[in-house]
Amino acid sequence: MSAALFPDPVSVTVRAPAKINVYLGVGKVRPDGFHPLETVYQAVSLYDDVTVTDAEEWSVTTVVDGIHVDGAAIPDDDTNIALRAGRALVAHHGLECAASIEVRKSIPVAGGMAGGSADAAATLVALDRLWSLDTADDVLLSIAADLGSDVPFALVGGTATGTGRGEIVTPVEDNGSWWWVVVFNEEGLSTPSVYGAYDLLEGGDHDYRIRPQMLEALRAPEGAEDLVVFLYNDLEDAAFYLRPDLQRVAEAALECGAATTLLSGSGPTMLAAATSAEDARAIAGRLAEQGYDRTAVVHGPVAGAHVVAYQ
Ligand code: ATP
């Protein structure tokens, strides 16, 4: 869909995906407090939709659209990352305009799936189209990186490596279609606490780089099994140390037929790898019988932030 076909939209809706990290390698903490990362992101089929409309003043509202979304945890003030994204774009262009932002949310909050980052990326693209700003891709990526480490990937989508803090995104060829059961968790797990435990337990004194064989498995998939051996998250032991119940989720998923399991980002969401859509649904069904009923079946890779409606 091209903006030129809709020259003066009143509002624009952009859809942005949740992400998983199919690989997350973490190095030693840097003097600035950040940990250097090497990660492989994959955008998956769980989305937030952001609609922006020209307005006198900035505002942001959330409509809860997913059964696992805790609307009360989402700020409606200047700390909402979607609003911060809007202000940052306007500041870059030296404009004085404002917009109302409505976030229709299906990505769980603080679940390690970068839902806030998706909203920020969607807002950048939506406002760029609403006001025909024609912002260059590298500028959008740079504004995104200033907002948060995962925001550039939400713009790009697909499957990509992330280096630096995760904000330096490079698309990789992914010819597979991967199925996952996402197991959400009611109780939050703070990202700094997981990194703190990681520093104590492991410290990052190891080779955390992405294995070239993993990128090869993504490029020429013979089947999910090829990738499964490379799925890895350096933060998993730290998260399991803080939250032993997450290890029990992993054990249950394996018993229910998962090819392997993985902590999503810094948790507490867990991922169970499946070999097909049917397999994923069967695993989710068996997990529900064991009391793990906060799940979603998703696939990846999917597109990054993209327009779904001009009105
Ligand atoms: P990441 O994996 O990048 O750490 P996450 O998925 O764990 O992200 P988010 O859902 O992005 O976590 O939210 C993290 C915190 O950011 C929330 O606790 C919430 O208070 C705040 N927040 C600000 N703006 C938003 C937004 N638009 N949607 C969700 N949370 C937001």
mmCIF file of C-alpha atoms and ligand atoms in Angstrom:
data_model
loop_
_atom_site.group_PDB
_atom_site.id
_atom_site.type_symbol
_atom_site.label_atom_id
_atom_site.label_comp_id
_atom_site.label_asym_id
_atom_site.label_seq_id
_atom_site.Cartn_x
_atom_site.Cartn_y
_atom_site.Cartn_z
ATOM 1 C CA MET A 1 0.000 0.000 0.000
ATOM 2 C CA SER A 2 1.504 3.337 -1.019
ATOM 3 C CA ALA A 3 0.996 6.657 0.754
ATOM 4 C CA ALA A 4 0.751 8.297 -2.701
ATOM 5 C CA LEU A 5 -2.567 6.466 -3.248
ATOM 6 C CA PHE A 6 -3.880 8.053 -0.043
ATOM 7 C CA PRO A 7 -2.499 11.609 -0.204
ATOM 8 C CA ASP A 8 -4.205 13.130 2.859
ATOM 9 C CA PRO A 9 -5.079 10.416 5.366
ATOM 10 C CA VAL A 10 -6.901 11.460 8.528
ATOM 11 C CA SER A 11 -5.408 8.541 10.367
ATOM 12 C CA VAL A 12 -2.960 5.749 9.673
ATOM 13 C CA THR A 13 -2.758 2.299 11.286
ATOM 14 C CA VAL A 14 0.533 0.418 11.431
ATOM 15 C CA ARG A 15 0.987 -3.146 12.664
ATOM 16 C CA ALA A 16 4.229 -4.183 14.388
ATOM 17 C CA PRO A 17 5.278 -7.654 15.531
ATOM 18 C CA ALA A 18 6.543 -9.116 18.780
ATOM 19 C CA LYS A 19 10.044 -10.527 18.684
ATOM 20 C CA ILE A 20 11.742 -13.582 20.044
ATOM 21 C CA ASN A 21 15.486 -14.089 20.349
ATOM 22 C CA VAL A 22 16.368 -17.445 18.814
ATOM 23 C CA TYR A 23 19.920 -16.788 19.956
ATOM 24 C CA LEU A 24 21.045 -14.436 22.715
ATOM 25 C CA GLY A 25 24.738 -14.219 23.610
ATOM 26 C CA VAL A 26 25.688 -11.783 26.371
ATOM 27 C CA GLY A 27 29.175 -10.398 27.017
ATOM 28 C CA LYS A 28 30.782 -8.703 30.004
ATOM 29 C CA VAL A 29 29.020 -5.576 31.286
ATOM 30 C CA ARG A 30 30.442 -2.372 29.712
ATOM 31 C CA PRO A 31 31.480 0.748 31.670
ATOM 32 C CA ASP A 32 28.226 2.426 30.551
ATOM 33 C CA GLY A 33 26.277 -0.362 32.301
ATOM 34 C CA PHE A 34 25.068 -2.030 29.091
ATOM 35 C CA HIS A 35 25.999 -5.594 28.186
ATOM 36 C CA PRO A 36 27.304 -6.180 24.664
ATOM 37 C CA LEU A 37 24.975 -8.582 22.872
ATOM 38 C CA GLU A 38 24.996 -10.826 19.867
ATOM 39 C CA THR A 39 21.473 -11.910 19.145
ATOM 40 C CA VAL A 40 19.368 -13.383 16.376
ATOM 41 C CA TYR A 41 15.920 -11.840 16.412
ATOM 42 C CA GLN A 42 12.867 -13.293 14.773
ATOM 43 C CA ALA A 43 9.625 -11.337 14.328
ATOM 44 C CA VAL A 44 6.615 -13.538 15.156
ATOM 45 C CA SER A 45 2.900 -13.426 14.391
ATOM 46 C CA LEU A 46 1.720 -11.625 17.502
ATOM 47 C CA TYR A 47 1.050 -7.939 16.838
ATOM 48 C CA ASP A 48 0.158 -4.554 18.227
ATOM 49 C CA ASP A 49 -1.730 -2.151 15.932
ATOM 50 C CA VAL A 50 -1.071 1.556 16.372
ATOM 51 C CA THR A 51 -3.438 4.168 14.918
ATOM 52 C CA VAL A 52 -2.346 7.803 14.817
ATOM 53 C CA THR A 53 -4.604 10.794 14.163
ATOM 54 C CA ASP A 54 -3.677 14.444 13.880
ATOM 55 C CA ALA A 55 -4.530 16.280 17.149
ATOM 56 C CA GLU A 56 -3.994 19.533 19.039
ATOM 57 C CA GLU A 57 -2.072 17.761 21.798
ATOM 58 C CA TRP A 58 -0.227 14.502 22.272
ATOM 59 C CA SER A 59 -2.131 11.641 23.879
ATOM 60 C CA VAL A 60 -1.892 7.873 24.030
ATOM 61 C CA THR A 61 -4.584 5.323 24.828
ATOM 62 C CA THR A 62 -4.453 1.542 24.945
ATOM 63 C CA VAL A 63 -7.152 -0.871 23.862
ATOM 64 C CA VAL A 64 -6.477 -4.332 25.242
ATOM 65 C CA ASP A 65 -6.931 -6.831 22.422
ATOM 66 C CA GLY A 66 -5.076 -9.891 23.712
ATOM 67 C CA ILE A 67 -6.285 -12.127 26.528
ATOM 68 C CA HIS A 68 -2.848 -12.082 28.170
ATOM 69 C CA VAL A 69 -2.369 -8.302 28.127
ATOM 70 C CA ASP A 70 -2.415 -6.433 31.420
ATOM 71 C CA GLY A 71 -3.720 -3.014 30.392
ATOM 72 C CA ALA A 72 -3.143 -1.555 33.873
ATOM 73 C CA ALA A 73 0.628 -1.965 33.428
ATOM 74 C CA ILE A 74 0.738 0.380 30.424
ATOM 75 C CA PRO A 75 1.330 4.084 31.128
ATOM 76 C CA ASP A 76 -0.846 6.692 29.406
ATOM 77 C CA ASP A 77 1.519 9.583 30.053
ATOM 78 C CA ASP A 78 4.820 10.838 28.613
ATOM 79 C CA THR A 79 6.591 7.659 29.722
ATOM 80 C CA ASN A 80 4.668 5.571 27.190
ATOM 81 C CA ILE A 81 7.278 4.656 24.601
ATOM 82 C CA ALA A 82 4.819 5.222 21.721
ATOM 83 C CA LEU A 83 4.398 8.839 22.822
ATOM 84 C CA ARG A 84 8.161 9.211 23.224
ATOM 85 C CA ALA A 85 8.557 7.921 19.668
ATOM 86 C CA GLY A 86 6.088 10.496 18.340
ATOM 87 C CA ARG A 87 7.818 13.357 20.114
ATOM 88 C CA ALA A 88 11.248 12.186 18.943
ATOM 89 C CA LEU A 89 10.139 12.098 15.298
ATOM 90 C CA VAL A 90 8.614 15.568 15.506
ATOM 91 C CA ALA A 91 11.733 16.927 17.229
ATOM 92 C CA HIS A 92 13.943 15.459 14.502
ATOM 93 C CA HIS A 93 11.955 17.285 11.809
ATOM 94 C CA GLY A 94 11.674 20.496 13.850
ATOM 95 C CA LEU A 95 7.860 20.349 13.676
ATOM 96 C CA GLU A 96 5.276 21.465 16.197
ATOM 97 C CA CYS A 97 2.479 19.044 15.305
ATOM 98 C CA ALA A 98 0.929 16.479 17.657
ATOM 99 C CA ALA A 99 -1.158 13.337 17.367
ATOM 100 C CA SER A 100 -3.422 11.068 19.322
ATOM 101 C CA ILE A 101 -2.033 7.534 19.417
ATOM 102 C CA GLU A 102 -4.218 4.490 19.974
ATOM 103 C CA VAL A 103 -2.426 1.230 20.704
ATOM 104 C CA ARG A 104 -4.462 -1.933 20.182
ATOM 105 C CA LYS A 105 -2.412 -4.346 22.196
ATOM 106 C CA SER A 106 -2.035 -8.100 21.841
ATOM 107 C CA ILE A 107 1.624 -8.421 22.882
ATOM 108 C CA PRO A 108 1.880 -9.121 26.629
ATOM 109 C CA VAL A 109 3.443 -6.351 28.728
ATOM 110 C CA ALA A 110 6.933 -6.936 30.175
ATOM 111 C CA GLY A 111 7.013 -10.414 28.667
ATOM 112 C CA GLY A 112 10.391 -10.182 26.959
ATOM 113 C CA MET A 113 8.714 -9.913 23.559
ATOM 114 C CA ALA A 114 9.440 -6.209 23.074
ATOM 115 C CA GLY A 115 5.818 -5.077 22.933
ATOM 116 C CA GLY A 116 6.653 -1.491 23.862
ATOM 117 C CA SER A 117 9.359 -1.454 21.202
ATOM 118 C CA ALA A 118 6.809 -2.653 18.644
ATOM 119 C CA ASP A 119 4.519 0.240 19.597
ATOM 120 C CA ALA A 120 7.355 2.739 19.233
ATOM 121 C CA ALA A 121 8.329 1.399 15.803
ATOM 122 C CA ALA A 122 4.693 1.376 14.646
ATOM 123 C CA THR A 123 4.220 4.961 15.831
ATOM 124 C CA LEU A 124 7.312 6.154 13.917
ATOM 125 C CA VAL A 125 6.087 4.598 10.662
ATOM 126 C CA ALA A 126 2.470 5.697 11.167
ATOM 127 C CA LEU A 127 3.339 9.347 11.848
ATOM 128 C CA ASP A 128 5.835 9.394 8.997
ATOM 129 C CA ARG A 129 2.997 8.359 6.646
ATOM 130 C CA LEU A 130 0.313 10.535 8.281
ATOM 131 C CA TRP A 131 2.364 13.680 7.778
ATOM 132 C CA SER A 132 4.174 12.529 4.595
ATOM 133 C CA LEU A 133 7.527 13.207 6.243
ATOM 134 C CA ASP A 134 9.451 10.825 3.988
ATOM 135 C CA THR A 135 11.986 10.179 6.734
ATOM 136 C CA ALA A 136 15.000 8.263 5.389
ATOM 137 C CA ASP A 137 15.270 4.657 6.615
ATOM 138 C CA ASP A 138 18.624 5.235 8.320
ATOM 139 C CA VAL A 139 17.182 8.248 10.178
ATOM 140 C CA LEU A 140 14.167 6.224 11.351
ATOM 141 C CA LEU A 141 16.538 3.473 12.509
ATOM 142 C CA SER A 142 18.674 5.969 14.404
ATOM 143 C CA ILE A 143 15.638 7.555 16.145
ATOM 144 C CA ALA A 144 14.463 4.017 16.924
ATOM 145 C CA ALA A 145 17.837 3.054 18.453
ATOM 146 C CA ASP A 146 17.712 6.103 20.738
ATOM 147 C CA LEU A 147 14.291 4.976 21.996
ATOM 148 C CA GLY A 148 15.379 1.439 22.910
ATOM 149 C CA SER A 149 17.610 -1.445 21.882
ATOM 150 C CA ASP A 150 14.774 -3.528 20.376
ATOM 151 C CA VAL A 151 13.012 -0.725 18.476
ATOM 152 C CA PRO A 152 15.137 -0.882 15.272
ATOM 153 C CA PHE A 153 14.374 -4.588 14.904
ATOM 154 C CA ALA A 154 10.630 -3.935 15.193
ATOM 155 C CA LEU A 155 11.009 -1.639 12.156
ATOM 156 C CA VAL A 156 12.967 -4.199 10.137
ATOM 157 C CA GLY A 157 11.225 -7.466 11.155
ATOM 158 C CA GLY A 158 11.909 -10.826 9.530
ATOM 159 C CA THR A 159 14.974 -12.504 10.997
ATOM 160 C CA ALA A 160 18.024 -10.375 11.774
ATOM 161 C CA THR A 161 21.138 -10.277 13.861
ATOM 162 C CA GLY A 162 21.411 -7.627 16.552
ATOM 163 C CA THR A 163 24.762 -6.413 17.875
ATOM 164 C CA GLY A 164 25.938 -3.577 20.118
ATOM 165 C CA ARG A 165 23.099 -3.337 22.647
ATOM 166 C CA GLY A 166 20.969 -5.191 20.083
ATOM 167 C CA GLU A 167 20.212 -1.965 18.207
ATOM 168 C CA ILE A 168 22.556 -2.601 15.250
ATOM 169 C CA VAL A 169 20.309 -4.741 13.097
ATOM 170 C CA THR A 170 21.365 -6.718 10.040
ATOM 171 C CA PRO A 171 18.766 -8.826 8.182
ATOM 172 C CA VAL A 172 19.708 -12.459 7.600
ATOM 173 C CA GLU A 173 18.292 -14.850 5.031
ATOM 174 C CA ASP A 174 15.727 -17.093 6.654
ATOM 175 C CA ASN A 175 14.030 -19.561 4.330
ATOM 176 C CA GLY A 176 12.204 -21.499 6.999
ATOM 177 C CA SER A 177 8.823 -21.083 8.624
ATOM 178 C CA TRP A 178 9.188 -21.729 12.304
ATOM 179 C CA TRP A 179 6.440 -22.536 14.784
ATOM 180 C CA TRP A 180 6.560 -21.687 18.463
ATOM 181 C CA VAL A 181 4.358 -22.081 21.496
ATOM 182 C CA VAL A 182 4.799 -18.972 23.597
ATOM 183 C CA VAL A 183 4.171 -19.631 27.300
ATOM 184 C CA PHE A 184 3.342 -16.382 29.084
ATOM 185 C CA ASN A 185 3.763 -15.807 32.774
ATOM 186 C CA GLU A 186 1.574 -13.801 35.082
ATOM 187 C CA GLU A 187 4.412 -12.762 37.346
ATOM 188 C CA GLY A 188 6.853 -10.219 35.879
ATOM 189 C CA LEU A 189 10.633 -10.618 35.885
ATOM 190 C CA SER A 190 12.682 -7.450 35.822
ATOM 191 C CA THR A 191 15.299 -7.253 33.079
ATOM 192 C CA PRO A 192 17.958 -5.586 35.327
ATOM 193 C CA SER A 193 17.563 -8.316 37.935
ATOM 194 C CA VAL A 194 18.185 -11.024 35.308
ATOM 195 C CA TYR A 195 21.314 -9.235 34.041
ATOM 196 C CA GLY A 196 22.439 -8.753 37.663
ATOM 197 C CA ALA A 197 22.110 -12.484 38.345
ATOM 198 C CA TYR A 198 23.898 -13.185 35.053
ATOM 199 C CA ASP A 199 26.847 -11.001 36.130
ATOM 200 C CA LEU A 200 27.099 -12.922 39.393
ATOM 201 C CA LEU A 201 26.638 -16.406 37.977
ATOM 202 C CA GLU A 202 28.452 -16.207 34.664
ATOM 203 C CA GLY A 203 29.821 -12.707 34.064
ATOM 204 C CA GLY A 204 29.942 -12.986 30.276
ATOM 205 C CA ASP A 205 33.555 -14.192 30.200
ATOM 206 C CA HIS A 206 33.070 -16.492 27.219
ATOM 207 C CA ASP A 207 32.624 -16.505 23.461
ATOM 208 C CA TYR A 208 29.089 -15.210 23.042
ATOM 209 C CA ARG A 209 29.197 -14.721 19.266
ATOM 210 C CA ILE A 210 26.575 -16.122 16.914
ATOM 211 C CA ARG A 211 27.748 -19.392 15.356
ATOM 212 C CA PRO A 212 27.992 -19.133 11.548
ATOM 213 C CA GLN A 213 26.377 -22.598 11.389
ATOM 214 C CA MET A 214 23.242 -21.122 12.932
ATOM 215 C CA LEU A 215 22.929 -18.571 10.137
ATOM 216 C CA GLU A 216 23.496 -21.407 7.659
ATOM 217 C CA ALA A 217 20.667 -23.428 9.285
ATOM 218 C CA LEU A 218 18.346 -20.439 8.858
ATOM 219 C CA ARG A 219 19.396 -19.943 5.242
ATOM 220 C CA ALA A 220 19.006 -23.551 4.088
ATOM 221 C CA PRO A 221 16.541 -25.220 6.416
ATOM 222 C CA GLU A 222 16.141 -28.961 6.013
ATOM 223 C CA GLY A 223 13.665 -28.901 8.863
ATOM 224 C CA ALA A 224 13.253 -27.303 12.257
ATOM 225 C CA GLU A 225 15.667 -29.872 13.749
ATOM 226 C CA ASP A 226 18.595 -28.134 12.027
ATOM 227 C CA LEU A 227 17.953 -24.888 13.833
ATOM 228 C CA VAL A 228 16.943 -26.440 17.126
ATOM 229 C CA VAL A 229 20.494 -27.375 18.102
ATOM 230 C CA PHE A 230 21.543 -23.715 17.849
ATOM 231 C CA LEU A 231 18.700 -22.171 19.861
ATOM 232 C CA TYR A 232 20.359 -20.661 22.897
ATOM 233 C CA ASN A 233 19.959 -17.909 25.497
ATOM 234 C CA ASP A 234 22.830 -16.907 27.808
ATOM 235 C CA LEU A 235 20.339 -15.433 30.305
ATOM 236 C CA GLU A 236 18.453 -18.680 30.835
ATOM 237 C CA ASP A 237 20.433 -19.962 33.825
ATOM 238 C CA ALA A 238 20.143 -16.571 35.539
ATOM 239 C CA ALA A 239 16.388 -16.456 34.926
ATOM 240 C CA PHE A 240 15.971 -20.041 36.187
ATOM 241 C CA TYR A 241 18.063 -19.159 39.249
ATOM 242 C CA LEU A 242 15.719 -16.269 40.065
ATOM 243 C CA ARG A 243 12.580 -18.098 39.013
ATOM 244 C CA PRO A 244 12.813 -21.899 39.361
ATOM 245 C CA ASP A 245 9.197 -22.130 38.188
ATOM 246 C CA LEU A 246 10.401 -21.167 34.682
ATOM 247 C CA GLN A 247 12.594 -24.260 34.567
ATOM 248 C CA ARG A 248 9.490 -26.284 35.400
ATOM 249 C CA VAL A 249 7.704 -24.658 32.423
ATOM 250 C CA ALA A 250 10.599 -25.779 30.212
ATOM 251 C CA GLU A 251 10.433 -29.330 31.588
ATOM 252 C CA ALA A 252 6.661 -29.463 31.074
ATOM 253 C CA ALA A 253 6.995 -28.218 27.481
ATOM 254 C CA LEU A 254 9.559 -30.925 26.712
ATOM 255 C CA GLU A 255 7.258 -33.558 28.219
ATOM 256 C CA CYS A 256 4.470 -32.164 26.028
ATOM 257 C CA GLY A 257 6.524 -32.738 22.874
ATOM 258 C CA ALA A 258 8.522 -29.528 22.318
ATOM 259 C CA ALA A 259 11.630 -30.019 20.157
ATOM 260 C CA THR A 260 13.425 -27.755 22.606
ATOM 261 C CA THR A 261 12.656 -24.794 24.870
ATOM 262 C CA LEU A 262 14.143 -21.367 25.274
ATOM 263 C CA LEU A 263 13.790 -18.344 27.513
ATOM 264 C CA SER A 264 12.433 -15.422 25.466
ATOM 265 C CA GLY A 265 14.796 -12.448 25.875
ATOM 266 C CA SER A 266 15.176 -11.834 29.603
ATOM 267 C CA GLY A 267 11.932 -13.678 30.325
ATOM 268 C CA PRO A 268 9.690 -14.571 31.974
ATOM 269 C CA THR A 269 8.057 -15.732 28.727
ATOM 270 C CA MET A 270 9.231 -19.188 27.616
ATOM 271 C CA LEU A 271 9.269 -20.578 24.083
ATOM 272 C CA ALA A 272 8.644 -24.152 23.008
ATOM 273 C CA ALA A 273 9.884 -25.010 19.507
ATOM 274 C CA ALA A 274 7.514 -27.022 17.338
ATOM 275 C CA THR A 275 8.035 -28.645 13.948
ATOM 276 C CA SER A 276 4.681 -27.604 12.395
ATOM 277 C CA ALA A 277 1.495 -25.674 13.122
ATOM 278 C CA GLU A 278 -0.287 -28.928 14.096
ATOM 279 C CA ASP A 279 2.575 -29.913 16.367
ATOM 280 C CA ALA A 280 2.518 -26.461 18.011
ATOM 281 C CA ARG A 281 -1.237 -26.632 18.628
ATOM 282 C CA ALA A 282 -0.900 -30.141 20.066
ATOM 283 C CA ILE A 283 1.877 -28.996 22.436
ATOM 284 C CA ALA A 284 -0.217 -26.002 23.526
ATOM 285 C CA GLY A 285 -3.185 -28.320 24.158
ATOM 286 C CA ARG A 286 -1.112 -30.677 26.305
ATOM 287 C CA LEU A 287 0.397 -27.753 28.210
ATOM 288 C CA ALA A 288 -3.124 -26.452 28.953
ATOM 289 C CA GLU A 289 -4.020 -29.853 30.428
ATOM 290 C CA GLN A 290 -1.065 -29.412 32.794
ATOM 291 C CA GLY A 291 -2.329 -25.978 33.865
ATOM 292 C CA TYR A 292 -0.165 -23.879 31.528
ATOM 293 C CA ASP A 293 -3.014 -22.233 29.654
ATOM 294 C CA ARG A 294 -1.504 -18.781 29.084
ATOM 295 C CA THR A 295 -0.044 -19.656 25.696
ATOM 296 C CA ALA A 296 -0.079 -18.501 22.077
ATOM 297 C CA VAL A 297 0.865 -20.419 18.949
ATOM 298 C CA VAL A 298 2.887 -18.161 16.647
ATOM 299 C CA HIS A 299 5.075 -18.463 13.583
ATOM 300 C CA GLY A 300 7.956 -16.507 12.200
ATOM 301 C CA PRO A 301 9.524 -14.777 10.464
ATOM 302 C CA VAL A 302 6.935 -12.057 9.726
ATOM 303 C CA ALA A 303 7.260 -8.478 8.446
ATOM 304 C CA GLY A 304 8.349 -5.530 10.568
ATOM 305 C CA ALA A 305 6.175 -2.422 11.144
ATOM 306 C CA HIS A 306 3.894 -1.968 8.122
ATOM 307 C CA VAL A 307 0.819 0.065 7.220
ATOM 308 C CA VAL A 308 -2.470 -1.845 7.398
ATOM 309 C CA ALA A 309 -4.959 1.023 6.993
ATOM 310 C CA TYR A 310 -5.226 4.608 5.752
ATOM 311 C CA GLN A 311 -8.487 6.359 6.667
HETATM 312 P P1 ATP B 1 11.840 -5.886 26.271
HETATM 313 O O1 ATP B 1 11.898 -7.310 25.805
HETATM 314 O O2 ATP B 1 12.252 -4.883 25.220
HETATM 315 O O3 ATP B 1 12.454 -5.648 27.618
HETATM 316 P P2 ATP B 1 9.193 -6.289 27.225
HETATM 317 O O4 ATP B 1 8.323 -6.936 26.212
HETATM 318 O O5 ATP B 1 9.759 -7.143 28.313
HETATM 319 O O6 ATP B 1 10.334 -5.537 26.444
HETATM 320 P P3 ATP B 1 7.386 -4.107 27.342
HETATM 321 O O7 ATP B 1 6.058 -4.758 27.150
HETATM 322 O O8 ATP B 1 7.975 -3.413 26.181
HETATM 323 O O9 ATP B 1 8.424 -5.143 27.933
HETATM 324 O O10 ATP B 1 7.229 -3.093 28.584
HETATM 325 C C1 ATP B 1 8.227 -2.804 29.515
HETATM 326 C C2 ATP B 1 7.706 -1.686 30.430
HETATM 327 O O11 ATP B 1 7.594 -0.488 29.655
HETATM 328 C C3 ATP B 1 6.319 -1.951 30.986
HETATM 329 O O12 ATP B 1 6.413 -2.425 32.298
HETATM 330 C C4 ATP B 1 5.588 -0.612 30.923
HETATM 331 O O13 ATP B 1 5.455 -0.028 32.173
HETATM 332 C C5 ATP B 1 6.468 0.290 30.061
HETATM 333 N N1 ATP B 1 5.818 0.785 28.821
HETATM 334 C C6 ATP B 1 5.952 1.988 28.292
HETATM 335 N N2 ATP B 1 5.282 2.111 27.142
HETATM 336 C C7 ATP B 1 4.693 0.932 26.903
HETATM 337 C C8 ATP B 1 3.882 0.430 25.857
HETATM 338 N N3 ATP B 1 3.505 1.178 24.801
HETATM 339 N N4 ATP B 1 3.498 -0.846 25.929
HETATM 340 C C9 ATP B 1 3.895 -1.621 26.976
HETATM 341 N N5 ATP B 1 4.628 -1.187 28.001
HETATM 342 C C10 ATP B 1 5.054 0.080 27.978
#
